[in-house]
PDB file of C-alpha atoms in Angstrom:
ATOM      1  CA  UNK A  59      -6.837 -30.000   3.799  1.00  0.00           C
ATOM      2  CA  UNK A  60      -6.963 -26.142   4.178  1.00  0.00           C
ATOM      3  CA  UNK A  61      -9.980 -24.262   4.482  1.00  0.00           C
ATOM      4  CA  UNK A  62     -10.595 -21.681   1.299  1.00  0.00           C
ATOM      5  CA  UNK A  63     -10.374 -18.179   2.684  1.00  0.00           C
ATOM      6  CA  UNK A  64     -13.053 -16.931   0.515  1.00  0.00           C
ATOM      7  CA  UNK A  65     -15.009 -17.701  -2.194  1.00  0.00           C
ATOM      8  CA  UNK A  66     -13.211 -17.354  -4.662  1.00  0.00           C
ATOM      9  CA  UNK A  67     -16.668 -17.684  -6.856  1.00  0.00           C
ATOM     10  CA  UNK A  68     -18.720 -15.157  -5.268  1.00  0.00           C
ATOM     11  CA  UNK A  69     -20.252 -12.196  -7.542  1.00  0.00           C
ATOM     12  CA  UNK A  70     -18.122  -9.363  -8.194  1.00  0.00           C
ATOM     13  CA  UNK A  71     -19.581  -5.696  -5.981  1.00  0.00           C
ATOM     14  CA  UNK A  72     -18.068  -2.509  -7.200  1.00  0.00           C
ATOM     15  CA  UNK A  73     -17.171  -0.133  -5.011  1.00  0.00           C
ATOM     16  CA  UNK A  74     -15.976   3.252  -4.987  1.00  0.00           C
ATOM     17  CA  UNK A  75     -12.451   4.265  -4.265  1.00  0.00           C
ATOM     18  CA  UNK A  76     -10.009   7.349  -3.625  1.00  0.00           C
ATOM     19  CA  UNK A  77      -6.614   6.569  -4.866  1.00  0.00           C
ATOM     20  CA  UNK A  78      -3.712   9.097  -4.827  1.00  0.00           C
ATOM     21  CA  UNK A  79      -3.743  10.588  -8.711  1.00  0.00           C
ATOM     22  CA  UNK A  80      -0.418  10.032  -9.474  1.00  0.00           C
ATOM     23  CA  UNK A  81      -0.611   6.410  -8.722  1.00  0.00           C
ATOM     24  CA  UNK A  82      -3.551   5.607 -10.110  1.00  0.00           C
ATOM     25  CA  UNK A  83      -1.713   7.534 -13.309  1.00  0.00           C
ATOM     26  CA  UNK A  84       0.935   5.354 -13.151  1.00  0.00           C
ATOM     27  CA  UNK A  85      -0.549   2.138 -12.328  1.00  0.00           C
ATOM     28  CA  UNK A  86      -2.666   2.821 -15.671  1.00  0.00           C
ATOM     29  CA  UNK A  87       0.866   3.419 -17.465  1.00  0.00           C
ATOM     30  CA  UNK A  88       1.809   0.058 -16.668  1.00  0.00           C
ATOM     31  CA  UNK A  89      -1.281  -1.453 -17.535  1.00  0.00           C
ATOM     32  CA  UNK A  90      -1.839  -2.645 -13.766  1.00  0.00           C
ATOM     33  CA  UNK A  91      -5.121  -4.522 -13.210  1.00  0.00           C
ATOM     34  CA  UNK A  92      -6.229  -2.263 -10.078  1.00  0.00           C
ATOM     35  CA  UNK A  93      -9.246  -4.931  -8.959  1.00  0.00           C
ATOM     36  CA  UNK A  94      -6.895  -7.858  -9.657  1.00  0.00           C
ATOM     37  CA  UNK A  95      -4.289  -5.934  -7.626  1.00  0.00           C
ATOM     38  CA  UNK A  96      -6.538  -4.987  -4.683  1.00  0.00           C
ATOM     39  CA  UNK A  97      -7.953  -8.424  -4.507  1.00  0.00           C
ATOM     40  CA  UNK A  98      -4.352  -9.653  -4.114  1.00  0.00           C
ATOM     41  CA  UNK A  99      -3.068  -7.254  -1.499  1.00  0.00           C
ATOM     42  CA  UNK A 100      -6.616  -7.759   0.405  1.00  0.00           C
ATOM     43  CA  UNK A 101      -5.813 -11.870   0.686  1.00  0.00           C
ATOM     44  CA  UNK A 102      -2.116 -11.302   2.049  1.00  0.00           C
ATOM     45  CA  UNK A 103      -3.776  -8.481   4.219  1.00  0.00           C
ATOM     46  CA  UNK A 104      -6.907 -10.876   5.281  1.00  0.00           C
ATOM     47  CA  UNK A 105      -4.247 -13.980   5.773  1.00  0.00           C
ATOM     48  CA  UNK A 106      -2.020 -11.641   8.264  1.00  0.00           C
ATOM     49  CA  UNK A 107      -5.170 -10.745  10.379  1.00  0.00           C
ATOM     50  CA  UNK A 108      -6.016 -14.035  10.508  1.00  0.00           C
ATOM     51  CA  UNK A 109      -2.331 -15.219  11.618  1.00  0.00           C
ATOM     52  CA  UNK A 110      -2.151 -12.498  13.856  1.00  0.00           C
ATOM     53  CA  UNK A 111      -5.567 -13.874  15.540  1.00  0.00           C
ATOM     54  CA  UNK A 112      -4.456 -17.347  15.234  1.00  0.00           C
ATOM     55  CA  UNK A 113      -1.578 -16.627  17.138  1.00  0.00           C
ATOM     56  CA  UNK A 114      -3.135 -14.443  20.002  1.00  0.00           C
ATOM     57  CA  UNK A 115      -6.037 -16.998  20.814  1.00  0.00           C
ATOM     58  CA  UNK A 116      -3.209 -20.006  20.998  1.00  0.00           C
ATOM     59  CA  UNK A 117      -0.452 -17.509  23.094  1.00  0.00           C
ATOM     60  CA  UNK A 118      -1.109 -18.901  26.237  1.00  0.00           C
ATOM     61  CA  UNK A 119      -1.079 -23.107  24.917  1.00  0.00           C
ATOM     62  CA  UNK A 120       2.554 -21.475  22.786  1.00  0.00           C
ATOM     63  CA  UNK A 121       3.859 -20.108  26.058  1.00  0.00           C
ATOM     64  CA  UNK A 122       3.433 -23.192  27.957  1.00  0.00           C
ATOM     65  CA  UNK A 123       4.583 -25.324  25.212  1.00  0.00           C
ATOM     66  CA  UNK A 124       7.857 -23.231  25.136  1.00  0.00           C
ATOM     67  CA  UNK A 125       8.093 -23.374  28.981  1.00  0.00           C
ATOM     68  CA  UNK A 126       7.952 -26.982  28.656  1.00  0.00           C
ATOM     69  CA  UNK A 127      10.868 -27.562  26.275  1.00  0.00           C
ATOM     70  CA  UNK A 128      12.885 -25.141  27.805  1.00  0.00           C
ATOM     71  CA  UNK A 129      12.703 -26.740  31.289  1.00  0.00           C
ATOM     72  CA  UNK A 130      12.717 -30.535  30.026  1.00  0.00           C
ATOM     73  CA  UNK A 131      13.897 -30.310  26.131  1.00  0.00           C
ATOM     74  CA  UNK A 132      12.764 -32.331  23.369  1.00  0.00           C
ATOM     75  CA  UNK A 133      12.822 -36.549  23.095  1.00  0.00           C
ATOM     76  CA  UNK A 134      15.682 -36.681  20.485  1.00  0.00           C
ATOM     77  CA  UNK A 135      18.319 -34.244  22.826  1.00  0.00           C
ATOM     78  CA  UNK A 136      19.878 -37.292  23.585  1.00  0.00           C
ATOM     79  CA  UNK A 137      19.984 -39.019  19.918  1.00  0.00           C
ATOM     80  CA  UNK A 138      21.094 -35.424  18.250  1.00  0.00           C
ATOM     81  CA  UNK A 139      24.768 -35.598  16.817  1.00  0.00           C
ATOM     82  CA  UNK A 140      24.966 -31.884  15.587  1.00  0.00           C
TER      83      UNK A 140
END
């Protein structure tokens, strides 16, 4: 099972931010829901951090596992017909 990456019931804090005038215009035009959309962008931003993390702490274990294959390949080499 995957572990939430926040909770996704915790209160609501406002905040204040400066946004570029013409795209805040704009985003109004369309009718863009700017807290909806910032909450979005910060989860794919959060989730890359944490990938990026993920895959520096397990680089070294990654390396060797690719050193391994590459010297000795994988089980099914033999039973492969492609």
């Amino acid at each position: 099972m995957q572990e939430a990456l926040y909770d996704t019931n915790a209160p609501k804090k406002s905040t204040n931010l400066s946004v570029n005038s013409d795209l805040l215009r704009q985003a109004k035009n369309y009718h863009i829901n700017l807290s909806k959309a910032l909450e979005q962008r910060l989860v794919e931003m959060v989730l890359e951090e944490k990938r990026r993390e993920w895959k520096e702490e397990n680089r070294d274990a990654i390396e060797a596992y690719n050193r391994r294959i590459e010297a000795g390949g994988v089980f099914s080499d033999g039973l492969r017909r492609f």
